[in-house]
PDB file of C-alpha atoms and ligand atoms in Angstrom:
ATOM      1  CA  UNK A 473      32.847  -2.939 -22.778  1.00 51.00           C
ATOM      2  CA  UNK A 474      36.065  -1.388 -21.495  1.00 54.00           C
ATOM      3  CA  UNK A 475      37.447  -3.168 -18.551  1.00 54.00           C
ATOM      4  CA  UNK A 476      40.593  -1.603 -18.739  1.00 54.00           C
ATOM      5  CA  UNK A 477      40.145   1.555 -17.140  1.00 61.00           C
ATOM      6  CA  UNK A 478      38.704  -0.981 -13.411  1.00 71.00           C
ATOM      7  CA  UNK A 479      40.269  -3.036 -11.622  1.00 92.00           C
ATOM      8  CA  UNK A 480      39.357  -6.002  -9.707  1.00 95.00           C
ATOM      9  CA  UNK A 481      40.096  -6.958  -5.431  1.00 96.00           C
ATOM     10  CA  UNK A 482      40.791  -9.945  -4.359  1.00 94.00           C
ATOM     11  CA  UNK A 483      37.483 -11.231  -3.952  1.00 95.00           C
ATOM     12  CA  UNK A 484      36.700 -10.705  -7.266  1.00 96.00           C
ATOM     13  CA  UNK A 485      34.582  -7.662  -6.659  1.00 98.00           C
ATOM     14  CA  UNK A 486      35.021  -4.944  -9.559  1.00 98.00           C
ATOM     15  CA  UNK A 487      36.497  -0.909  -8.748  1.00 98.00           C
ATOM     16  CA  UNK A 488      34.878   1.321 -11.072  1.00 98.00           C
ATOM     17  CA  UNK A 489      36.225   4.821 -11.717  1.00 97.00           C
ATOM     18  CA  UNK A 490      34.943   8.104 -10.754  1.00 97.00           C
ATOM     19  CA  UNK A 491      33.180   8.718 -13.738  1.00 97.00           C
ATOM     20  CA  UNK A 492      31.332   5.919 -13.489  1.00 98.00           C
ATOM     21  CA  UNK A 493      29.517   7.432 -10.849  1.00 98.00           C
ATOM     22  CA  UNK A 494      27.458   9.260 -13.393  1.00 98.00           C
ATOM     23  CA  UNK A 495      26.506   6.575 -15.291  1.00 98.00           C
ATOM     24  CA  UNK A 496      24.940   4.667 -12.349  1.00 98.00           C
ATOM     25  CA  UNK A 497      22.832   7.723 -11.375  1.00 98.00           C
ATOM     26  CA  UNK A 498      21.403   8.108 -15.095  1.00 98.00           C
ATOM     27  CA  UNK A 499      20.024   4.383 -14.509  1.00 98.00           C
ATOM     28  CA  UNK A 500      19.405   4.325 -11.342  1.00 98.00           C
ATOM     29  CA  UNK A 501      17.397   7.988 -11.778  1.00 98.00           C
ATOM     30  CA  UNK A 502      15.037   6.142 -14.139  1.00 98.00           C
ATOM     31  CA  UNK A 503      14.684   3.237 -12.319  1.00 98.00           C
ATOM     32  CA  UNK A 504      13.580   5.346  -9.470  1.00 98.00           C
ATOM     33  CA  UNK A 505      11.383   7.645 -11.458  1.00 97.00           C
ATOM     34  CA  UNK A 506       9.378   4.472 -12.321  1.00 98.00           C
ATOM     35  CA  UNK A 507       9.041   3.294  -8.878  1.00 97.00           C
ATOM     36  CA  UNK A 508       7.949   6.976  -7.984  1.00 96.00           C
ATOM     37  CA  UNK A 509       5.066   6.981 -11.156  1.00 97.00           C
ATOM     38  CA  UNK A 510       3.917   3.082 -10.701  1.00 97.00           C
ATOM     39  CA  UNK A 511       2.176   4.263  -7.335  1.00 96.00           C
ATOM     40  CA  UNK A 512      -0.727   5.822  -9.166  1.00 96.00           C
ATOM     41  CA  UNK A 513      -1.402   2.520 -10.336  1.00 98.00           C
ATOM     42  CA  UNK A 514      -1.396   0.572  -7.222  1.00 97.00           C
ATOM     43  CA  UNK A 515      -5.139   0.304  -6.340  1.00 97.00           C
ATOM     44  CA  UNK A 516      -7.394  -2.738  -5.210  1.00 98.00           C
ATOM     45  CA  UNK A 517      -9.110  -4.153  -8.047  1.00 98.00           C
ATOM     46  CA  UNK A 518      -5.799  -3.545 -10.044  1.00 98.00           C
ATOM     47  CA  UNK A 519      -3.799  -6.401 -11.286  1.00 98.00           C
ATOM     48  CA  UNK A 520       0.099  -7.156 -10.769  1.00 98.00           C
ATOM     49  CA  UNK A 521       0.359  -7.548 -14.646  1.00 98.00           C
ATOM     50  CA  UNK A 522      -1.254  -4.352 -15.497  1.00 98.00           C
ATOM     51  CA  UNK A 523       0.949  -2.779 -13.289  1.00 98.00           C
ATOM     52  CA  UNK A 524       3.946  -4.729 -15.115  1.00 99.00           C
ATOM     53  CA  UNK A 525       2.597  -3.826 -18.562  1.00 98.00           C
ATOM     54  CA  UNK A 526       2.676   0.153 -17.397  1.00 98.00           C
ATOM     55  CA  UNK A 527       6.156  -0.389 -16.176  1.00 99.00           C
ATOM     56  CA  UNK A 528       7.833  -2.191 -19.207  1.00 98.00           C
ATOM     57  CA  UNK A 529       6.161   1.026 -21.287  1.00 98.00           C
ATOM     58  CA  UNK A 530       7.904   3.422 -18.774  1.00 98.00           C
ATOM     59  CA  UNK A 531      11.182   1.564 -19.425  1.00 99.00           C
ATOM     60  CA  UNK A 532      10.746   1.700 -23.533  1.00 98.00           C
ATOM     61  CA  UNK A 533       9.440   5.359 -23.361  1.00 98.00           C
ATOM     62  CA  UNK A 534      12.850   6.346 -21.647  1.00 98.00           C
ATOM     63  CA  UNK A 535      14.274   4.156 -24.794  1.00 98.00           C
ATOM     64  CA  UNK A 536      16.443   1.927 -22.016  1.00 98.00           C
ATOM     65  CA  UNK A 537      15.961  -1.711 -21.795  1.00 98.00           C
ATOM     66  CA  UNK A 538      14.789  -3.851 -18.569  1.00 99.00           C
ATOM     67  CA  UNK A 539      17.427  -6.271 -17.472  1.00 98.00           C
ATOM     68  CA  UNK A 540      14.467  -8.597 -16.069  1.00 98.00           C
ATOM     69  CA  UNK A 541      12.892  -9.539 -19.674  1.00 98.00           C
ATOM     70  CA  UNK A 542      14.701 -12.318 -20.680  1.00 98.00           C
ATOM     71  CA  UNK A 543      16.640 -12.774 -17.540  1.00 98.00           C
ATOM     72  CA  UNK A 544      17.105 -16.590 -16.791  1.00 97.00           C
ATOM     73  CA  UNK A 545      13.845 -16.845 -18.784  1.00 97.00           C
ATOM     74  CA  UNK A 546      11.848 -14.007 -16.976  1.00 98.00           C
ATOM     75  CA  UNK A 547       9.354 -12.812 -18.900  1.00 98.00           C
ATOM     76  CA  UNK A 548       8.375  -9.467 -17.110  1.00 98.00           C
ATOM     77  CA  UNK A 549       9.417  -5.855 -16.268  1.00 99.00           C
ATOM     78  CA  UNK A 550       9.349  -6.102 -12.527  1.00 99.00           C
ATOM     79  CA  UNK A 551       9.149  -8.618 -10.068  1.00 99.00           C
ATOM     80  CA  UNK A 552       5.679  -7.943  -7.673  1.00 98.00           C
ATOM     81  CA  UNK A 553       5.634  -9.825  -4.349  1.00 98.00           C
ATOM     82  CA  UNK A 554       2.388  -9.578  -2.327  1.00 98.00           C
ATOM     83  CA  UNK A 555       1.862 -10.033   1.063  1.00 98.00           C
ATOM     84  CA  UNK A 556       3.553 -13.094   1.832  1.00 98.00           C
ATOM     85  CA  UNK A 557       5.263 -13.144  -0.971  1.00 99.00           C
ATOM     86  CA  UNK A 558       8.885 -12.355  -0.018  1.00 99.00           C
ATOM     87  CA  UNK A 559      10.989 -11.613  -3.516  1.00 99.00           C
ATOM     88  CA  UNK A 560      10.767 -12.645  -7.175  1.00 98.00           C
ATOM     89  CA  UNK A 561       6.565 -13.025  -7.521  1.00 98.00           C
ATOM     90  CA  UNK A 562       5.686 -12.785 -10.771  1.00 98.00           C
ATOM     91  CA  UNK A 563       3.253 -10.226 -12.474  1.00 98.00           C
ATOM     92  CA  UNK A 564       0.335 -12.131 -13.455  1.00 98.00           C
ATOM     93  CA  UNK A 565      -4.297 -11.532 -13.737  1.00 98.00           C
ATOM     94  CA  UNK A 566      -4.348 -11.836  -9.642  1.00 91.00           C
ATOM     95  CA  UNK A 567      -6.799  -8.505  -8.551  1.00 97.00           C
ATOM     96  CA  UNK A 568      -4.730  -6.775  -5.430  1.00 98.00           C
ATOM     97  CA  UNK A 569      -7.569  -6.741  -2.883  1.00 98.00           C
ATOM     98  CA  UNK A 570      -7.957  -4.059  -0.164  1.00 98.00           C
ATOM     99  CA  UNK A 571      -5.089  -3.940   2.235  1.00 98.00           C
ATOM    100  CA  UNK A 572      -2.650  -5.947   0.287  1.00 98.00           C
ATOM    101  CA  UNK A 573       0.630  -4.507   0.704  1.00 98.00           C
ATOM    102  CA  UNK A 574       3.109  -5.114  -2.547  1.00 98.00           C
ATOM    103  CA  UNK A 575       7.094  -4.786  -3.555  1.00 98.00           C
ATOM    104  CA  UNK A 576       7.711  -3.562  -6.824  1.00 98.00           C
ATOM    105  CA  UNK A 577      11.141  -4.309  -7.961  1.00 98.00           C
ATOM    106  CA  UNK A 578      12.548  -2.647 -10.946  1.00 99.00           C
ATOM    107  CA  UNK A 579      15.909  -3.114 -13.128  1.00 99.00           C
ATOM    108  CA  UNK A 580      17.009  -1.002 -15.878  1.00 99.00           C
ATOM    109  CA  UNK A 581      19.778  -0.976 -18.171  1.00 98.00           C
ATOM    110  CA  UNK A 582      20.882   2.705 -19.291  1.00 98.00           C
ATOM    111  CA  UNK A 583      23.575   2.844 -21.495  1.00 98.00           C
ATOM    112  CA  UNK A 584      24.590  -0.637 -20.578  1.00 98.00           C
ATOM    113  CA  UNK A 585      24.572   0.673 -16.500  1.00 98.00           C
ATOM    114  CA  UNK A 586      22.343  -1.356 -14.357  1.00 98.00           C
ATOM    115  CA  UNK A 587      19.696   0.573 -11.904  1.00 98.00           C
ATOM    116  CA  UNK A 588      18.352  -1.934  -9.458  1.00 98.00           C
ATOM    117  CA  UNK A 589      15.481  -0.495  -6.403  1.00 98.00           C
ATOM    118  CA  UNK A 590      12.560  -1.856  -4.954  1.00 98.00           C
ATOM    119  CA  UNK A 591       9.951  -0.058  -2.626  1.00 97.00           C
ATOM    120  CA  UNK A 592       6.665  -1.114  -0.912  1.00 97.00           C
ATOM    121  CA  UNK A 593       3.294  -0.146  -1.551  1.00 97.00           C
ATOM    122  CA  UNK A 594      -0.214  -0.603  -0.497  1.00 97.00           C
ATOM    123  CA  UNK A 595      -3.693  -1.347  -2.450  1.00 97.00           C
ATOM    124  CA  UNK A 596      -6.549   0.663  -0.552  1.00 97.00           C
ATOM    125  CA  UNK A 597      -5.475   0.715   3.361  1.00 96.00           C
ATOM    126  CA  UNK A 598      -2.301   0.139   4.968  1.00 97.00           C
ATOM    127  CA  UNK A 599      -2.792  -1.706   7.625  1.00 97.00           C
ATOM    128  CA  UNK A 600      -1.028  -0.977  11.368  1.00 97.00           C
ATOM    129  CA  UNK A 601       1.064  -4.254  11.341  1.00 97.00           C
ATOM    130  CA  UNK A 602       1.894  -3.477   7.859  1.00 98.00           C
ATOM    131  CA  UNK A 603       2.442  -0.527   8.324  1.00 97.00           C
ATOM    132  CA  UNK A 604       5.181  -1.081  11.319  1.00 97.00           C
ATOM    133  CA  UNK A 605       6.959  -4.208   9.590  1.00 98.00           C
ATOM    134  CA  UNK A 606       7.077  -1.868   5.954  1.00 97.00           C
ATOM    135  CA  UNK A 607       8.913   1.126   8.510  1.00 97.00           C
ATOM    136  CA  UNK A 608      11.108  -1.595  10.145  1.00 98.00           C
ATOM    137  CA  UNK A 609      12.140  -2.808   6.471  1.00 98.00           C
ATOM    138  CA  UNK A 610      12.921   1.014   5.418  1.00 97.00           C
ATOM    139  CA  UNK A 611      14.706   1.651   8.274  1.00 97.00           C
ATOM    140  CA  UNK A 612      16.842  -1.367   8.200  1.00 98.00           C
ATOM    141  CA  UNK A 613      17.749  -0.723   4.535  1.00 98.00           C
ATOM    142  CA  UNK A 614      19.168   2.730   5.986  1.00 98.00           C
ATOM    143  CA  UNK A 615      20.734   1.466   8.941  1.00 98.00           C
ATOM    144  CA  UNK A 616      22.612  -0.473   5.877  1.00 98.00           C
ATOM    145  CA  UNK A 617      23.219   2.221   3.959  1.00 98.00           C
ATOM    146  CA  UNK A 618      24.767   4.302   6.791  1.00 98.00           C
ATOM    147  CA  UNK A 619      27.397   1.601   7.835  1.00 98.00           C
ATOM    148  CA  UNK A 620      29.132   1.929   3.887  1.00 98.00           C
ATOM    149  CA  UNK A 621      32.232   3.648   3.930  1.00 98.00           C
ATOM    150  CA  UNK A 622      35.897   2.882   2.716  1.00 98.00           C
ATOM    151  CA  UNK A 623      37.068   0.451   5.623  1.00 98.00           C
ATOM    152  CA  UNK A 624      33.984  -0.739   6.546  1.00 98.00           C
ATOM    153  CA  UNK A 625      33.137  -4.525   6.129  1.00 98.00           C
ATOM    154  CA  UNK A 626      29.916  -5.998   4.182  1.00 98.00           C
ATOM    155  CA  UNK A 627      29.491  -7.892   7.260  1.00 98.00           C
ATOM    156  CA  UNK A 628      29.627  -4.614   9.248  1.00 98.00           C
ATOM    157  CA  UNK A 629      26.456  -3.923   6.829  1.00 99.00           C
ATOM    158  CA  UNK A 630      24.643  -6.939   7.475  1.00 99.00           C
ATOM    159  CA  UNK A 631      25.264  -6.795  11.340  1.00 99.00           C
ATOM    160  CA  UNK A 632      23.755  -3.367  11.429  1.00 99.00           C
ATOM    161  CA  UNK A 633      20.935  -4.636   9.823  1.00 99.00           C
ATOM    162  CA  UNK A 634      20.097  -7.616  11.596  1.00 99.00           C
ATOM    163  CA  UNK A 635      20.687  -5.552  14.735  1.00 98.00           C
ATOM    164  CA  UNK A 636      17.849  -3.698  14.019  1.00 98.00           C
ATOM    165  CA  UNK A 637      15.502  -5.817  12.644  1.00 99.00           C
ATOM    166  CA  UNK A 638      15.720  -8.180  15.319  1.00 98.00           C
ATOM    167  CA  UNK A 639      15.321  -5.368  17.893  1.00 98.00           C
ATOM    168  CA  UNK A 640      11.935  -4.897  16.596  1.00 98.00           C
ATOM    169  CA  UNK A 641      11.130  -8.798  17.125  1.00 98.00           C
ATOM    170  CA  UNK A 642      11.259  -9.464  13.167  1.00 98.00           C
ATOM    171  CA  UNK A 643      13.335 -11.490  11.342  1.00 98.00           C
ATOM    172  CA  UNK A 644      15.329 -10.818   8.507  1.00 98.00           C
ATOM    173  CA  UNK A 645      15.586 -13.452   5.308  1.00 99.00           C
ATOM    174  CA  UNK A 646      18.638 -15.205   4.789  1.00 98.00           C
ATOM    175  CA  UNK A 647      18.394 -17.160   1.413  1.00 98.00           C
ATOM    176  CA  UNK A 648      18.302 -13.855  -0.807  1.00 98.00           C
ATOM    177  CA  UNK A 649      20.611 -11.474  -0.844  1.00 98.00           C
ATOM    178  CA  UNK A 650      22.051  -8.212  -2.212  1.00 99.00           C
ATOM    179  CA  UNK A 651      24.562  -8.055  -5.002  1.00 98.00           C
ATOM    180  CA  UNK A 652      27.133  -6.366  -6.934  1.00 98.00           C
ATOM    181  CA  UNK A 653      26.020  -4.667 -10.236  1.00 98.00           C
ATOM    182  CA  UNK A 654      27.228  -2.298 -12.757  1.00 98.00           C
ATOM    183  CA  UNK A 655      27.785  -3.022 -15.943  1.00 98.00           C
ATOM    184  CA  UNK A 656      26.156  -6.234 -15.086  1.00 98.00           C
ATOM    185  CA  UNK A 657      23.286  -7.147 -13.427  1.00 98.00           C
ATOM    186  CA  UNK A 658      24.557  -9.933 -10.564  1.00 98.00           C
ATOM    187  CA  UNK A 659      27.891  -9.664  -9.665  1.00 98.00           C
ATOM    188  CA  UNK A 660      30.247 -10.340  -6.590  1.00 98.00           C
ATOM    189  CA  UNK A 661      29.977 -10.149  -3.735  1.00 98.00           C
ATOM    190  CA  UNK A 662      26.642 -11.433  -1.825  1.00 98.00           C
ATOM    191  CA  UNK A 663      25.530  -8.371   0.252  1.00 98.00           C
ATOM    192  CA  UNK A 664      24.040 -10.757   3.365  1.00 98.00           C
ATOM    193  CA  UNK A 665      21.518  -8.773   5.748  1.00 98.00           C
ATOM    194  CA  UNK A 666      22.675 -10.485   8.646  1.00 98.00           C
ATOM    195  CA  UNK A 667      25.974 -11.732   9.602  1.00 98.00           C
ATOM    196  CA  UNK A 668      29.038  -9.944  12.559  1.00 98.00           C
ATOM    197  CA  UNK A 669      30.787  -6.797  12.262  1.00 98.00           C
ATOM    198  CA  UNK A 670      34.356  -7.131  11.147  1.00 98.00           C
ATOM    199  CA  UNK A 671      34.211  -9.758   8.791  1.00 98.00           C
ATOM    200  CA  UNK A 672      33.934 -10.206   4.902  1.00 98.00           C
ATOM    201  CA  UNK A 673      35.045  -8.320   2.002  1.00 98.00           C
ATOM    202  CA  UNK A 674      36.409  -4.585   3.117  1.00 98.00           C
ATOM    203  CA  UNK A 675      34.698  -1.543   1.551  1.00 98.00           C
ATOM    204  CA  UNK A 676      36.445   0.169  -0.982  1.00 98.00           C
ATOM    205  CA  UNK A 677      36.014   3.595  -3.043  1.00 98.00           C
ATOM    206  CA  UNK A 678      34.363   2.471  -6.590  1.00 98.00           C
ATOM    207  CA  UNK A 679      32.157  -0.217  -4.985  1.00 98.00           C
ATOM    208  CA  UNK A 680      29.028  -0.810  -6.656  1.00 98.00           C
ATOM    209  CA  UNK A 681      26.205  -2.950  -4.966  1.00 99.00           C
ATOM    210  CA  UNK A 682      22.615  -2.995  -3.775  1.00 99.00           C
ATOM    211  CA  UNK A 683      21.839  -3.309  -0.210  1.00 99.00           C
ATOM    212  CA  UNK A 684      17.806  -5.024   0.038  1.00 99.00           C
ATOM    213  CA  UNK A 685      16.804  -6.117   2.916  1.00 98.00           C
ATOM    214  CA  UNK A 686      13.668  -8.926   3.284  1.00 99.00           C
ATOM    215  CA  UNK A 687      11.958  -8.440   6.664  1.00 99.00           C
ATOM    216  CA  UNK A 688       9.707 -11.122   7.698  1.00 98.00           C
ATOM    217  CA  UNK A 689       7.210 -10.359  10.623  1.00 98.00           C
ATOM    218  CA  UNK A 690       6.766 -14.236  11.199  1.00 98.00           C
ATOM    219  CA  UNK A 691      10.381 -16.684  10.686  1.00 98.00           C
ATOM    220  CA  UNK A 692      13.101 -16.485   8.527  1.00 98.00           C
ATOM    221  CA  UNK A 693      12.500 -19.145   6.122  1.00 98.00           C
ATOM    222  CA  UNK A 694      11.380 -19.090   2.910  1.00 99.00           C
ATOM    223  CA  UNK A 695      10.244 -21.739   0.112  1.00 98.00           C
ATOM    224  CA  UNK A 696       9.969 -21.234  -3.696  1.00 98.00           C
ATOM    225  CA  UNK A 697       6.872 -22.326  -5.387  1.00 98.00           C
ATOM    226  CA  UNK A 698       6.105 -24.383  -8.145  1.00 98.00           C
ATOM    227  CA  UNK A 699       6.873 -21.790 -10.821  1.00 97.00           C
ATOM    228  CA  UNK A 700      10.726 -21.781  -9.530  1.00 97.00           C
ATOM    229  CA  UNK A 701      10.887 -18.099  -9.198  1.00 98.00           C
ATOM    230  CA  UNK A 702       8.166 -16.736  -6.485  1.00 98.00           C
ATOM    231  CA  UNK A 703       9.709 -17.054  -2.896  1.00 98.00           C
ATOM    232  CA  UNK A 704       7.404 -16.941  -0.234  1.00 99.00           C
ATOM    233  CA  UNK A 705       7.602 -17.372   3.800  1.00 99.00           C
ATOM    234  CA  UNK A 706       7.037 -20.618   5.151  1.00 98.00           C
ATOM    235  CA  UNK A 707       4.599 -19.794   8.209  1.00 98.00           C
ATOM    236  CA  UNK A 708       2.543 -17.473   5.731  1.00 98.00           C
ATOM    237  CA  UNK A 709       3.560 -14.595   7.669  1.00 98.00           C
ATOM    238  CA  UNK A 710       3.756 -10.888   5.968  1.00 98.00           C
ATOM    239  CA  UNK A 711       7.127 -10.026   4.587  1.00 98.00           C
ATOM    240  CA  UNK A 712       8.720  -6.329   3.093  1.00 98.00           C
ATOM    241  CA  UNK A 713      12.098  -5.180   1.178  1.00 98.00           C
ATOM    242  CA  UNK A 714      13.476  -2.515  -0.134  1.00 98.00           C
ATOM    243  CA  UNK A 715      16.188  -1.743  -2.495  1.00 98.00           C
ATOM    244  CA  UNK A 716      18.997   0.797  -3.213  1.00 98.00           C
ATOM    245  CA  UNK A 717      21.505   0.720  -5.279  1.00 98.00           C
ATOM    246  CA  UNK A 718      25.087   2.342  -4.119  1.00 98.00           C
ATOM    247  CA  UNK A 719      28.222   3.207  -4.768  1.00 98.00           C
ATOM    248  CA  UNK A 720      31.001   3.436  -2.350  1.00 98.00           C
ATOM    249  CA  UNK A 721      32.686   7.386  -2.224  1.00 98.00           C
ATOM    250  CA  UNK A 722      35.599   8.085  -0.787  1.00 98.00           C
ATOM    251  CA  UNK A 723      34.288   9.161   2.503  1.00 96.00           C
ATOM    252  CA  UNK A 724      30.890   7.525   2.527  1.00 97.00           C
ATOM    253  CA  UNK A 725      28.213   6.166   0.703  1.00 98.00           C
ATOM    254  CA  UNK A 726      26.269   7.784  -2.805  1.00 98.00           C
ATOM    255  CA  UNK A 727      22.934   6.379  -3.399  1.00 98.00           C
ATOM    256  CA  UNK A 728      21.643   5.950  -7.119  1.00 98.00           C
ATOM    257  CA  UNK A 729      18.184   4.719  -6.818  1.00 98.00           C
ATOM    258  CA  UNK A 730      16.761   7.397  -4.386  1.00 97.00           C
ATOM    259  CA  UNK A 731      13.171   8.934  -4.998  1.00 92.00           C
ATOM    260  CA  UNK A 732      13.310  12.236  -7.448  1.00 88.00           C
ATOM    261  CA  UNK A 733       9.780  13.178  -5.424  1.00 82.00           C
ATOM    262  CA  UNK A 734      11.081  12.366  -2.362  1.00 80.00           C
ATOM    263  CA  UNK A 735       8.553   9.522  -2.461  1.00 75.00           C
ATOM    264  CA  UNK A 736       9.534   5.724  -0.987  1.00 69.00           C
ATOM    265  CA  UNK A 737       6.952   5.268   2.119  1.00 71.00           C
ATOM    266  CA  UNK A 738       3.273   3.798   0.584  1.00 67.00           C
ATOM    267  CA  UNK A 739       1.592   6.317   3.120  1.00 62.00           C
ATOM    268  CA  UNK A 740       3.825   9.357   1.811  1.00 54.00           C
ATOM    269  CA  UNK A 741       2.993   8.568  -2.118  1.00 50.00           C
TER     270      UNK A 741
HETATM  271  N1  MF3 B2070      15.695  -7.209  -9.214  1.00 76.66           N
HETATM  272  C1  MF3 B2070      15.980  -8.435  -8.519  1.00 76.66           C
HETATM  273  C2  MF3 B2070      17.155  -8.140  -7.629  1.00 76.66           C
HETATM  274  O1  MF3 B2070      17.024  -7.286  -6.819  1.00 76.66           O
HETATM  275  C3  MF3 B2070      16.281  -9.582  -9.434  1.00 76.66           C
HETATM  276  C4  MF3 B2070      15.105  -9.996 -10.211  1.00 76.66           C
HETATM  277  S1  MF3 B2070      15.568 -11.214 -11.327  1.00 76.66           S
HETATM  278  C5  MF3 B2070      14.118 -11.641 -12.047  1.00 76.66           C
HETATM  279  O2  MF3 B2070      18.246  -8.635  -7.734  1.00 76.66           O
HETATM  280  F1  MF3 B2070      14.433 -12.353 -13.056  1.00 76.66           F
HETATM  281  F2  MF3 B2070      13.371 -12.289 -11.143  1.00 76.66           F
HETATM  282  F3  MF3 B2070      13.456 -10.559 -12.413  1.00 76.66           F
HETATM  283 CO1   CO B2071      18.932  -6.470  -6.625  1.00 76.66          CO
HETATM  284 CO1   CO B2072      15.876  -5.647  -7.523  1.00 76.66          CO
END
C-alpha cells in the first residue's frame, strides 16, 4: 500500500486524502447492501449460521473478501449477537425463536478498503421494550454521528452519546468500543461511547472511524464466555448496537455504511 500520499497526527491516528473518500463508500456500499438483503432471512426457526453462510456468499458474489474470516482466528462472515448477547456472538445451529431481536455485523474488504456496519433486527415480533431500547441505540449512534466535525473532540462524540442514552434510563457499554479503519481493519484511536466533551483526540478532515454504540437496557457490564469471543451482559438484560462507518469532511461528517433502501430500523425492513 501507498502510505505516502497520508499522513499521520500525533496520536497516531492516520489522514487519508480526498480521494480516498471514494474508496470507503465502494466498501462500505456493499457492506451496507448486505445488511439491507440479510433481512429477508431473519425469521424464527432460522439459524444464525444460515444467515452467516448467505452472507459470506453475498461477500464472494461481489468478488470482495470479508475481513472477519480469519480474523484473530474467526471463522465466520459476520458476527450475530442475540438478545443478550452484546457484540462478537458467533454464527452457529441455534434456531432464532419468536421475538428474538439480533445484530448483524458485517466487514468487507473492497479493494483493500474496509466497510464496517452493524444494524438490528427481529425474528417474528418486535417486542415494545425491544423495540424502545433498539430506537434508543439508533438514535444514540446519530446523536454520534452529528457531533463529527473538524474541531470537534472524540470525547465530544462519546459525551453526546452517553447523554442520551442515559436520558432514556439505559446504559451504554464501556469495554467495546469503536475504531479507526481504512486500509485496515482496527486502527487508532478507540471511539469510547461515553466519556466529557472537550477531551481526547481533535477531529480532523480525512478521519476515518466507526462510531457503534452498545446500549444495554439492564447495567453496563459485560462478560465474555467460554468461547473467548461472545460478550454478553452480566444481569442477562437485553442489549442493541449499531454501526457506521465515517469519514470526517471538511465541514462535517460523510457516512459510508448508510442503507441504499433506506432500510436500518427491523420494523421499517
Ligand atoms: N465488526 C466488528 C467491529 O465492529 C469486529 C468483529 S471481529 C470478529 O469492529 F472477529 F469478531 F469478527
Ligand atoms: Co467496528
Ligand atoms: Co463491526
Amino acid at each position: 500500500m501507498d502510505e505516502s500520499r497520508s499522513r499521520m497526527t500525533k496520536d497516531g491516528i492516520r489522514i487519508y486524502e480526498a480521494e480516498d473518500f471514494a474508496g470507503m463508500h465502494r466498501a462500505g456500499e456493499l457492506a451496507a447492501r448486505i445488511l439491507d438483503d440479510i433481512a429477508a432471512a431473519v425469521f424464527p426457526g432460522q439459524t444464525t449460521g444460515e444467515i452467516d453462510r448467505l452472507i459470506e456468499e453475498m461477500v464472494d458474489a461481489a468478488g470482495a473478501k470479508s475481513a472477519t474470516i480469519g480474523y484473530k482466528g474467526y471463522k465466520h462472515a459476520s458476527c450475530i449477537s442475540v438478545n443478550h448477547v452484546v457484540c462478537h456472538g458467533i454464527p452457529g445451529s441455534k434456531l432464532l425463536k419468536d421475538g428474538d431481536i439480533l445484530n448483524i455485523d458485517v466487514t468487507v474488504i473492497v479493494d483493500g478498503w474496509f466497510g464496517d456496519s452493524s444494524r438490528m433486527y427481529v425474528a417474528g415480533k418486535l417486542s415494545r421494550k425491544a423495540e424502545r431500547l433498539i430506537q434508543v441505540t439508533h438514535d444514540a449512534l446519530f446523536k454520534g454521528i452529528e457531533a463529527v466535525r473538524p474541531g470537534r473532540t472524540f470525547g465530544d462524540i462519546g459525551a453526546a452519546i452517553q447523554a442520551y442514552v442515559e436520558s432514556q434510563r439505559m446504559s451504554v457499554v464501556r469495554d467495546f468500543c469503536g475504531h479507526g479503519l481504512g486500509r485496515v481493519f482496527h486502527a487508532p484511536p478507540n471511539v469510547l461511547h461515553y466519556g466529557r466533551p472537550g477531551t481526547g483526540a481533535v477531529l480532523e478532515e480525512g478521519m476515518f472511524f466507526t462510531i457503534e454504540p452498545m446500549v444495554n437496557l439492564g447495567r453496563p457490564e459485560t462478560k465474555v464466555l467460554a468461547d473467548d469471543w461472545t460478550a454478553v451482559t452480566r444481569d442477562k438484560s437485553l442489549s442493541a448496537q449499531f454501526e457506521h462507518s465515517v469519514g470526517v469532511t471538511a465541514d462535517g461528517v460523510d457516512i459510508f455504511t448508510l442503507s441504499p433502501g433506506g432500510k436500518f430500523h427491523p420494523t421499517w425492513g
